[in-house]
PDB file of C-alpha atoms and ligand atoms in Angstrom:
ATOM      1  CA  LEU A   6      -1.408  12.210 -10.061  1.00  0.00           C
ATOM      2  CA  ILE A   7       1.200  10.863  -7.427  1.00  0.00           C
ATOM      3  CA  TYR A   8       1.066  11.984  -3.900  1.00  0.00           C
ATOM      4  CA  ARG A   9       4.255  11.235  -2.008  1.00  0.00           C
ATOM      5  CA  ILE A  10       3.199  11.274   1.807  1.00  0.00           C
ATOM      6  CA  ASN A  11       6.366  10.160   3.363  1.00  0.00           C
ATOM      7  CA  ILE A  12      10.003  10.471   2.670  1.00  0.00           C
ATOM      8  CA  THR A  13      11.788   7.476   2.247  1.00  0.00           C
ATOM      9  CA  VAL A  14      14.690   8.261   4.694  1.00  0.00           C
ATOM     10  CA  LEU A  15      12.946   8.454   7.333  1.00  0.00           C
ATOM     11  CA  GLY A  16      11.545   5.133   7.107  1.00  0.00           C
ATOM     12  CA  ALA A  17       7.681   6.295   8.123  1.00  0.00           C
ATOM     13  CA  PHE A  18       4.903   4.367   7.914  1.00  0.00           C
ATOM     14  CA  ASP A  19       1.887   6.166   5.798  1.00  0.00           C
ATOM     15  CA  PRO A  20      -1.754   6.072   7.384  1.00  0.00           C
ATOM     16  CA  LEU A  21      -2.887   3.732   4.198  1.00  0.00           C
ATOM     17  CA  GLN A  22      -6.197   3.415   6.101  1.00  0.00           C
ATOM     18  CA  ASP A  23      -6.679   7.407   5.727  1.00  0.00           C
ATOM     19  CA  VAL A  24      -5.257   7.042   2.064  1.00  0.00           C
ATOM     20  CA  ALA A  25      -7.124   4.273   0.840  1.00  0.00           C
ATOM     21  CA  ASP A  26     -10.433   6.536   2.131  1.00  0.00           C
ATOM     22  CA  ILE A  27      -9.639   9.122  -0.299  1.00  0.00           C
ATOM     23  CA  CYS A  28      -8.494   7.133  -3.261  1.00  0.00           C
ATOM     24  CA  GLU A  29     -11.876   5.126  -2.692  1.00  0.00           C
ATOM     25  CA  ARG A  30     -13.977   8.560  -2.870  1.00  0.00           C
ATOM     26  CA  HIS A  31     -12.137  10.008  -5.556  1.00  0.00           C
ATOM     27  CA  ASN A  32     -11.867   6.627  -7.612  1.00  0.00           C
ATOM     28  CA  LEU A  33      -7.978   6.980  -7.873  1.00  0.00           C
ATOM     29  CA  TRP A  34      -5.614   4.190  -7.927  1.00  0.00           C
ATOM     30  CA  MET A  35      -3.752   3.358  -4.683  1.00  0.00           C
ATOM     31  CA  HIS A  36      -0.153   2.168  -4.884  1.00  0.00           C
ATOM     32  CA  VAL A  37       1.635   1.057  -2.191  1.00  0.00           C
ATOM     33  CA  ASP A  38       5.634   1.613  -1.940  1.00  0.00           C
ATOM     34  CA  ALA A  39       6.324  -1.212   0.616  1.00  0.00           C
ATOM     35  CA  ALA A  40       9.747  -1.610  -0.978  1.00  0.00           C
ATOM     36  CA  TRP A  41      11.196  -1.999   2.486  1.00  0.00           C
ATOM     37  CA  GLY A  42       8.298  -1.523   5.178  1.00  0.00           C
ATOM     38  CA  GLY A  43       6.394  -4.702   3.545  1.00  0.00           C
ATOM     39  CA  GLY A  44       8.179  -7.012   5.204  1.00  0.00           C
ATOM     40  CA  LEU A  45       6.868  -6.193   8.511  1.00  0.00           C
ATOM     41  CA  LEU A  46       3.741  -7.997   6.924  1.00  0.00           C
ATOM     42  CA  LEU A  47       5.388 -11.232   8.472  1.00  0.00           C
ATOM     43  CA  SER A  48       5.478 -10.172  11.717  1.00  0.00           C
ATOM     44  CA  ARG A  49       2.133 -10.641  13.919  1.00  0.00           C
ATOM     45  CA  ASN A  50       3.421  -7.683  16.514  1.00  0.00           C
ATOM     46  CA  HIS A  51       4.078  -5.269  13.835  1.00  0.00           C
ATOM     47  CA  SER A  52       2.278  -5.854  10.649  1.00  0.00           C
ATOM     48  CA  TYR A  53      -0.175  -3.720  12.018  1.00  0.00           C
ATOM     49  CA  LYS A  54       1.815  -0.668  10.703  1.00  0.00           C
ATOM     50  CA  LEU A  55       0.608  -1.531   6.996  1.00  0.00           C
ATOM     51  CA  SER A  56      -3.042  -1.955   7.877  1.00  0.00           C
ATOM     52  CA  GLY A  57      -5.073  -0.892   4.985  1.00  0.00           C
ATOM     53  CA  ILE A  58      -2.344  -2.299   2.128  1.00  0.00           C
ATOM     54  CA  GLU A  59      -5.245  -4.771   1.529  1.00  0.00           C
ATOM     55  CA  ARG A  60      -7.162  -2.103   0.146  1.00  0.00           C
ATOM     56  CA  ALA A  61      -4.382  -0.945  -2.401  1.00  0.00           C
ATOM     57  CA  ASN A  62      -4.719  -1.498  -6.041  1.00  0.00           C
ATOM     58  CA  SER A  63      -0.884  -2.415  -6.646  1.00  0.00           C
ATOM     59  CA  VAL A  64       1.977  -2.811  -4.062  1.00  0.00           C
ATOM     60  CA  THR A  65       5.821  -2.918  -4.518  1.00  0.00           C
ATOM     61  CA  TRP A  66       7.791  -5.098  -2.108  1.00  0.00           C
ATOM     62  CA  ASN A  67      11.526  -5.720  -2.212  1.00  0.00           C
ATOM     63  CA  PRO A  68      12.264  -9.523  -0.559  1.00  0.00           C
ATOM     64  CA  HIS A  69      16.025  -8.268  -1.169  1.00  0.00           C
ATOM     65  CA  LYS A  70      15.719  -5.423   1.554  1.00  0.00           C
ATOM     66  CA  LEU A  71      13.967  -6.358   4.749  1.00  0.00           C
ATOM     67  CA  MET A  72      13.524 -10.170   4.054  1.00  0.00           C
ATOM     68  CA  GLY A  73      17.241 -10.350   3.149  1.00  0.00           C
ATOM     69  CA  VAL A  74      16.831 -12.096  -0.270  1.00  0.00           C
ATOM     70  CA  PRO A  75      20.124 -11.962  -2.438  1.00  0.00           C
ATOM     71  CA  LEU A  76      19.855  -8.903  -5.042  1.00  0.00           C
ATOM     72  CA  GLN A  77      17.660  -8.725  -6.626  1.00  0.00           C
ATOM     73  CA  CYS A  78      14.118  -9.992  -5.993  1.00  0.00           C
ATOM     74  CA  SER A  79      11.552  -7.480  -6.529  1.00  0.00           C
ATOM     75  CA  ALA A  80       7.780  -7.995  -6.853  1.00  0.00           C
ATOM     76  CA  ILE A  81       4.639  -5.766  -8.049  1.00  0.00           C
ATOM     77  CA  LEU A  82       1.459  -7.070  -6.827  1.00  0.00           C
ATOM     78  CA  ILE A  83      -1.529  -6.192  -8.575  1.00  0.00           C
ATOM     79  CA  ARG A  84      -4.952  -6.782  -7.309  1.00  0.00           C
ATOM     80  CA  GLU A  85      -6.812  -7.147 -10.403  1.00  0.00           C
ATOM     81  CA  LYS A  86      -6.036 -10.718 -11.946  1.00  0.00           C
ATOM     82  CA  GLY A  87      -5.253 -10.703 -15.545  1.00  0.00           C
ATOM     83  CA  LEU A  88      -4.447  -6.712 -15.669  1.00  0.00           C
ATOM     84  CA  LEU A  89      -0.409  -7.244 -15.610  1.00  0.00           C
ATOM     85  CA  GLU A  90      -0.871 -10.125 -17.982  1.00  0.00           C
ATOM     86  CA  ALA A  91      -2.785  -7.641 -20.543  1.00  0.00           C
ATOM     87  CA  CYS A  92      -0.646  -4.769 -20.320  1.00  0.00           C
ATOM     88  CA  ASN A  93       2.642  -6.394 -20.272  1.00  0.00           C
ATOM     89  CA  GLN A  94       1.639  -9.314 -22.519  1.00  0.00           C
ATOM     90  CA  MET A  95       3.386  -9.025 -26.208  1.00  0.00           C
ATOM     91  CA  GLN A  96       2.354 -12.180 -27.894  1.00  0.00           C
ATOM     92  CA  ALA A  97       5.692 -11.869 -29.460  1.00  0.00           C
ATOM     93  CA  GLY A  98       6.028 -14.711 -31.947  1.00  0.00           C
ATOM     94  CA  TYR A  99       9.206 -15.249 -32.001  1.00  0.00           C
ATOM     95  CA  LEU A 100       9.604 -15.566 -28.001  1.00  0.00           C
ATOM     96  CA  PHE A 101       6.223 -17.568 -27.244  1.00  0.00           C
ATOM     97  CA  GLN A 102       4.688 -20.141 -29.134  1.00  0.00           C
ATOM     98  CA  PRO A 103       1.014 -21.094 -27.855  1.00  0.00           C
ATOM     99  CA  ASP A 104       0.762 -24.191 -29.646  1.00  0.00           C
ATOM    100  CA  LYS A 105       2.796 -26.435 -27.134  1.00  0.00           C
ATOM    101  CA  LEU A 106       2.278 -29.809 -26.371  1.00  0.00           C
ATOM    102  CA  TYR A 107       1.295 -28.920 -22.885  1.00  0.00           C
ATOM    103  CA  ASN A 108      -0.827 -26.301 -20.895  1.00  0.00           C
ATOM    104  CA  VAL A 109       1.060 -23.184 -21.801  1.00  0.00           C
ATOM    105  CA  ASP A 110      -1.139 -21.415 -18.732  1.00  0.00           C
ATOM    106  CA  PHE A 111       2.453 -22.480 -16.586  1.00  0.00           C
ATOM    107  CA  ASP A 112       4.507 -20.599 -18.638  1.00  0.00           C
ATOM    108  CA  THR A 113       5.957 -17.508 -17.055  1.00  0.00           C
ATOM    109  CA  GLY A 114       7.592 -15.761 -19.914  1.00  0.00           C
ATOM    110  CA  ASP A 115       4.655 -13.737 -21.256  1.00  0.00           C
ATOM    111  CA  LYS A 116       3.008 -12.945 -17.889  1.00  0.00           C
ATOM    112  CA  THR A 117       5.834 -11.090 -16.131  1.00  0.00           C
ATOM    113  CA  ILE A 118       7.992  -8.014 -16.693  1.00  0.00           C
ATOM    114  CA  GLN A 119      11.250 -10.056 -16.322  1.00  0.00           C
ATOM    115  CA  CYS A 120      10.775 -11.881 -19.518  1.00  0.00           C
ATOM    116  CA  GLY A 121      14.151 -13.660 -20.106  1.00  0.00           C
ATOM    117  CA  ARG A 122      15.301 -12.868 -16.972  1.00  0.00           C
ATOM    118  CA  HIS A 123      16.322 -14.829 -13.921  1.00  0.00           C
ATOM    119  CA  VAL A 124      13.248 -15.876 -12.011  1.00  0.00           C
ATOM    120  CA  ASP A 125      13.993 -14.057  -9.060  1.00  0.00           C
ATOM    121  CA  ILE A 126      11.248 -14.959  -6.897  1.00  0.00           C
ATOM    122  CA  PHE A 127      12.557 -18.593  -6.776  1.00  0.00           C
ATOM    123  CA  LYS A 128      15.175 -17.010  -4.198  1.00  0.00           C
ATOM    124  CA  LEU A 129      12.324 -16.153  -1.951  1.00  0.00           C
ATOM    125  CA  TRP A 130      10.644 -19.059  -2.164  1.00  0.00           C
ATOM    126  CA  LEU A 131      13.796 -21.450  -1.102  1.00  0.00           C
ATOM    127  CA  MET A 132      14.103 -19.103   1.623  1.00  0.00           C
ATOM    128  CA  TRP A 133      10.824 -19.599   2.691  1.00  0.00           C
ATOM    129  CA  LYS A 134      11.014 -23.113   2.612  1.00  0.00           C
ATOM    130  CA  ALA A 135      14.017 -23.127   4.904  1.00  0.00           C
ATOM    131  CA  LYS A 136      13.136 -20.602   7.532  1.00  0.00           C
ATOM    132  CA  GLY A 137       9.546 -20.775   7.489  1.00  0.00           C
ATOM    133  CA  THR A 138       7.236 -17.898   8.406  1.00  0.00           C
ATOM    134  CA  SER A 139       7.919 -18.235  11.928  1.00  0.00           C
ATOM    135  CA  GLY A 140      11.539 -17.785  11.034  1.00  0.00           C
ATOM    136  CA  PHE A 141      11.198 -14.347   9.144  1.00  0.00           C
ATOM    137  CA  GLU A 142       8.797 -13.371  11.841  1.00  0.00           C
ATOM    138  CA  ALA A 143      11.573 -13.972  14.239  1.00  0.00           C
ATOM    139  CA  GLN A 144      14.141 -12.154  12.374  1.00  0.00           C
ATOM    140  CA  ILE A 145      11.729  -8.810  11.748  1.00  0.00           C
ATOM    141  CA  ASN A 146      11.130  -8.630  15.340  1.00  0.00           C
ATOM    142  CA  ARG A 147      14.663  -8.651  15.971  1.00  0.00           C
ATOM    143  CA  TYR A 148      15.357  -6.018  13.554  1.00  0.00           C
ATOM    144  CA  MET A 149      12.889  -4.251  15.410  1.00  0.00           C
ATOM    145  CA  GLU A 150      14.182  -4.802  18.897  1.00  0.00           C
ATOM    146  CA  LEU A 151      17.984  -3.596  17.570  1.00  0.00           C
ATOM    147  CA  ALA A 152      16.323  -0.715  16.179  1.00  0.00           C
ATOM    148  CA  LYS A 153      14.774   0.243  19.606  1.00  0.00           C
ATOM    149  CA  TYR A 154      17.639  -0.630  21.620  1.00  0.00           C
ATOM    150  CA  PHE A 155      19.980   1.623  19.239  1.00  0.00           C
ATOM    151  CA  TYR A 156      17.067   4.575  19.483  1.00  0.00           C
ATOM    152  CA  LYS A 157      17.715   4.415  23.507  1.00  0.00           C
ATOM    153  CA  VAL A 158      21.149   4.302  23.495  1.00  0.00           C
ATOM    154  CA  LEU A 159      21.570   7.091  21.196  1.00  0.00           C
ATOM    155  CA  LYS A 160      18.687   9.175  22.991  1.00  0.00           C
ATOM    156  CA  LYS A 161      20.582   8.785  26.317  1.00  0.00           C
ATOM    157  CA  LYS A 162      23.834  10.400  24.707  1.00  0.00           C
ATOM    158  CA  ASP A 163      24.253  13.991  24.274  1.00  0.00           C
ATOM    159  CA  ASN A 164      26.765  13.657  21.507  1.00  0.00           C
ATOM    160  CA  PHE A 165      24.084  12.545  19.026  1.00  0.00           C
ATOM    161  CA  LYS A 166      21.406  14.090  17.871  1.00  0.00           C
ATOM    162  CA  LEU A 167      18.270  12.277  16.788  1.00  0.00           C
ATOM    163  CA  VAL A 168      16.741  13.354  13.363  1.00  0.00           C
ATOM    164  CA  LEU A 169      13.328  12.350  14.752  1.00  0.00           C
ATOM    165  CA  ASP A 170      13.453  12.384  18.147  1.00  0.00           C
ATOM    166  CA  ALA A 171      10.020  10.988  19.571  1.00  0.00           C
ATOM    167  CA  GLU A 172       8.667   7.799  20.429  1.00  0.00           C
ATOM    168  CA  VAL A 173       7.154   7.055  17.335  1.00  0.00           C
ATOM    169  CA  ARG A 174      10.417   6.465  15.996  1.00  0.00           C
ATOM    170  CA  THR A 175      10.729   3.191  17.643  1.00  0.00           C
ATOM    171  CA  LEU A 176       7.826   2.144  15.284  1.00  0.00           C
ATOM    172  CA  SER A 177      10.175   1.391  12.994  1.00  0.00           C
ATOM    173  CA  PHE A 178      13.528  -0.302  11.924  1.00  0.00           C
ATOM    174  CA  TYR A 179      15.302   2.749  10.893  1.00  0.00           C
ATOM    175  CA  VAL A 180      17.157   5.197  13.116  1.00  0.00           C
ATOM    176  CA  GLU A 181      18.730   8.089  12.105  1.00  0.00           C
ATOM    177  CA  ALA A 182      20.971  10.272  13.963  1.00  0.00           C
ATOM    178  CA  TYR A 183      24.460  12.650  13.652  1.00  0.00           C
ATOM    179  CA  LEU A 184      27.284  13.340  15.830  1.00  0.00           C
ATOM    180  CA  LEU A 185      27.781  16.482  16.911  1.00  0.00           C
ATOM    181  CA  VAL A 186      30.985  17.347  17.332  1.00  0.00           C
ATOM    182  CA  LYS A 187      32.512  20.749  18.412  1.00  0.00           C
ATOM    183  CA  PHE A 188      33.584  23.409  16.333  1.00  0.00           C
ATOM    184  CA  PRO A 189      35.146  26.799  17.100  1.00  0.00           C
ATOM    185  CA  PHE A 190      32.106  28.496  14.762  1.00  0.00           C
ATOM    186  CA  ASN A 191      28.661  27.217  13.927  1.00  0.00           C
ATOM    187  CA  ASN A 192      28.750  26.836  10.496  1.00  0.00           C
ATOM    188  CA  ILE A 193      26.245  24.532   8.600  1.00  0.00           C
ATOM    189  CA  TYR A 194      28.624  23.664   5.660  1.00  0.00           C
ATOM    190  CA  ILE A 195      31.340  22.215   8.146  1.00  0.00           C
ATOM    191  CA  TYR A 196      28.543  20.049   9.800  1.00  0.00           C
ATOM    192  CA  THR A 197      27.180  18.322   6.901  1.00  0.00           C
ATOM    193  CA  GLN A 198      30.250  16.678   5.888  1.00  0.00           C
ATOM    194  CA  ILE A 199      30.577  15.057   9.514  1.00  0.00           C
ATOM    195  CA  ALA A 200      28.796  11.928   8.328  1.00  0.00           C
ATOM    196  CA  PRO A 201      30.924  11.448   5.096  1.00  0.00           C
ATOM    197  CA  LYS A 202      33.891  11.918   6.545  1.00  0.00           C
ATOM    198  CA  ILE A 203      33.324   9.508   9.527  1.00  0.00           C
ATOM    199  CA  LYS A 204      32.024   6.972   6.736  1.00  0.00           C
ATOM    200  CA  ALA A 205      35.089   7.358   4.609  1.00  0.00           C
ATOM    201  CA  GLN A 206      37.649   6.549   7.426  1.00  0.00           C
ATOM    202  CA  MET A 207      35.110   3.473   8.953  1.00  0.00           C
ATOM    203  CA  LEU A 208      35.487   2.090   5.077  1.00  0.00           C
ATOM    204  CA  GLU A 209      39.310   2.757   5.110  1.00  0.00           C
ATOM    205  CA  GLU A 210      39.760   1.092   8.371  1.00  0.00           C
ATOM    206  CA  GLY A 211      37.291  -1.874   6.962  1.00  0.00           C
ATOM    207  CA  THR A 212      35.354  -1.518  10.405  1.00  0.00           C
ATOM    208  CA  ALA A 213      31.846  -0.530   9.410  1.00  0.00           C
ATOM    209  CA  MET A 214      29.526   0.485   6.727  1.00  0.00           C
ATOM    210  CA  ILE A 215      26.560   2.956   7.231  1.00  0.00           C
ATOM    211  CA  SER A 216      24.749   4.953   5.090  1.00  0.00           C
ATOM    212  CA  TYR A 217      24.144   8.609   5.255  1.00  0.00           C
ATOM    213  CA  GLN A 218      22.405  11.521   3.533  1.00  0.00           C
ATOM    214  CA  PRO A 219      20.644  14.733   3.693  1.00  0.00           C
ATOM    215  CA  CYS A 220      16.824  15.235   3.803  1.00  0.00           C
ATOM    216  CA  GLY A 221      15.327  18.427   3.818  1.00  0.00           C
ATOM    217  CA  ASP A 222      17.094  21.123   5.710  1.00  0.00           C
ATOM    218  CA  LYS A 223      18.742  18.404   8.053  1.00  0.00           C
ATOM    219  CA  VAL A 224      22.831  18.058   7.527  1.00  0.00           C
ATOM    220  CA  ASN A 225      24.004  14.728   6.679  1.00  0.00           C
ATOM    221  CA  PHE A 226      22.737  11.975   9.009  1.00  0.00           C
ATOM    222  CA  PHE A 227      23.792   8.574   9.424  1.00  0.00           C
ATOM    223  CA  ARG A 228      20.721   6.214   8.288  1.00  0.00           C
ATOM    224  CA  MET A 229      20.861   2.966  10.282  1.00  0.00           C
ATOM    225  CA  VAL A 230      18.512   0.234   8.730  1.00  0.00           C
ATOM    226  CA  PHE A 231      18.714  -2.966  10.371  1.00  0.00           C
ATOM    227  CA  SER A 232      18.175  -5.720   7.773  1.00  0.00           C
ATOM    228  CA  ASN A 233      20.934  -8.401   8.895  1.00  0.00           C
ATOM    229  CA  PRO A 234      19.859 -11.500  10.930  1.00  0.00           C
ATOM    230  CA  ALA A 235      23.569 -11.711  11.955  1.00  0.00           C
ATOM    231  CA  THR A 236      23.367  -8.267  13.528  1.00  0.00           C
ATOM    232  CA  ARG A 237      23.517  -8.360  17.588  1.00  0.00           C
ATOM    233  CA  GLN A 238      23.351  -5.681  20.744  1.00  0.00           C
ATOM    234  CA  THR A 239      26.910  -5.776  20.650  1.00  0.00           C
ATOM    235  CA  ASP A 240      27.367  -4.763  17.023  1.00  0.00           C
ATOM    236  CA  VAL A 241      25.134  -1.878  17.682  1.00  0.00           C
ATOM    237  CA  ASP A 242      27.390  -0.555  20.765  1.00  0.00           C
ATOM    238  CA  TYR A 243      30.479  -1.193  18.661  1.00  0.00           C
ATOM    239  CA  LEU A 244      29.205   0.898  15.915  1.00  0.00           C
ATOM    240  CA  ILE A 245      28.266   4.017  18.379  1.00  0.00           C
ATOM    241  CA  ASP A 246      31.641   3.381  20.001  1.00  0.00           C
ATOM    242  CA  GLU A 247      33.330   3.693  16.313  1.00  0.00           C
ATOM    243  CA  ILE A 248      31.265   6.731  15.613  1.00  0.00           C
ATOM    244  CA  GLU A 249      32.396   8.577  18.513  1.00  0.00           C
ATOM    245  CA  ARG A 250      36.031   7.660  18.584  1.00  0.00           C
ATOM    246  CA  LEU A 251      36.193   8.469  14.398  1.00  0.00           C
ATOM    247  CA  GLY A 252      34.463  11.818  15.551  1.00  0.00           C
ATOM    248  CA  LYS A 253      37.406  12.312  18.241  1.00  0.00           C
ATOM    249  CA  ASP A 254      39.616  12.935  15.452  1.00  0.00           C
ATOM    250  CA  LEU A 255      38.065  15.160  13.204  1.00  0.00           C
TER     251      LEU A 255
HETATM  252  C1  LIG B 319      14.627   0.416  -2.669  1.00  0.00           C
HETATM  253  C2  LIG B 319      13.287   1.435  -3.095  1.00  0.00           C
HETATM  254  C3  LIG B 319      12.609   1.456  -4.308  1.00  0.00           C
HETATM  255  C4  LIG B 319      13.718   0.837  -5.377  1.00  0.00           C
HETATM  256  O1  LIG B 319      13.178  -0.745  -5.673  1.00  0.00           O
HETATM  257  P1  LIG B 319      14.205  -1.547  -6.807  1.00  0.00           P
HETATM  258  O2  LIG B 319      13.242  -2.569  -6.927  1.00  0.00           O
HETATM  259  O3  LIG B 319      15.205  -1.462  -6.561  1.00  0.00           O
HETATM  260  O4  LIG B 319      13.635  -0.533  -7.973  1.00  0.00           O
HETATM  261  C5  LIG B 319      11.732   2.209  -3.999  1.00  0.00           C
HETATM  262  N1  LIG B 319      11.161   2.573  -2.903  1.00  0.00           N
HETATM  263  C6  LIG B 319      11.685   2.343  -2.019  1.00  0.00           C
HETATM  264  C7  LIG B 319      10.691   3.389  -0.772  1.00  0.00           C
HETATM  265  C8  LIG B 319      12.772   1.870  -1.667  1.00  0.00           C
HETATM  266  O5  LIG B 319      13.387   1.933  -0.445  1.00  0.00           O
END
């Protein structure tokens, strides 16, 4: 039985302690999908948002997202030692031989889902060596500050509508908003075409690339996820100006 509590595109954090209490009471497997959010664990200021993750049976975490490791680098972490190996191990005689002249405990082949594919985690290891935990922490803290800045600038503008217009929004590195354009009549079908149209124009002109999507009853909105260490406040200002500029021509 899988309960999906939050909607990924809103970048919200589930109350993991409460989820863990329920899982414990009913003896349920607790899996945390921290594909994006897991990166916040590297920041002492923001890791509390994942409080309770330590009680999970399994966690997914994609270092190729918030940590900025080049694609692909996805990890699944299982609490119970040996479980993944027991489930996954095939002991295929044509692939792995146990009677080697060294200690085969160090062979990763039969222990990972990757089998014969790249050792993707090596990229994370190299990056961690280069940046250090403090380097990752500074990076994550900056994303959070940029998201807060973006949110504050948009909030002051009356031609943008924030999808989640609440202070809680500043807890995430996501900001979702759409541009309000005046039309002679109020047609939701026309409204939902605005973000795709602006995105297409940005791509054509080569100025910016930002994703959009609908969510429930909301029209297509832009979803800005801060995950590039090169992004600065001036880029945020530029992006807003660009959306406004292209919106004028619609
Ligand atoms: C990206 C993402 C996934 C998919 O992860 P892959 O490693 O690309 O399969 C799953 N869940 C969430 C919340 C994501 O953001």
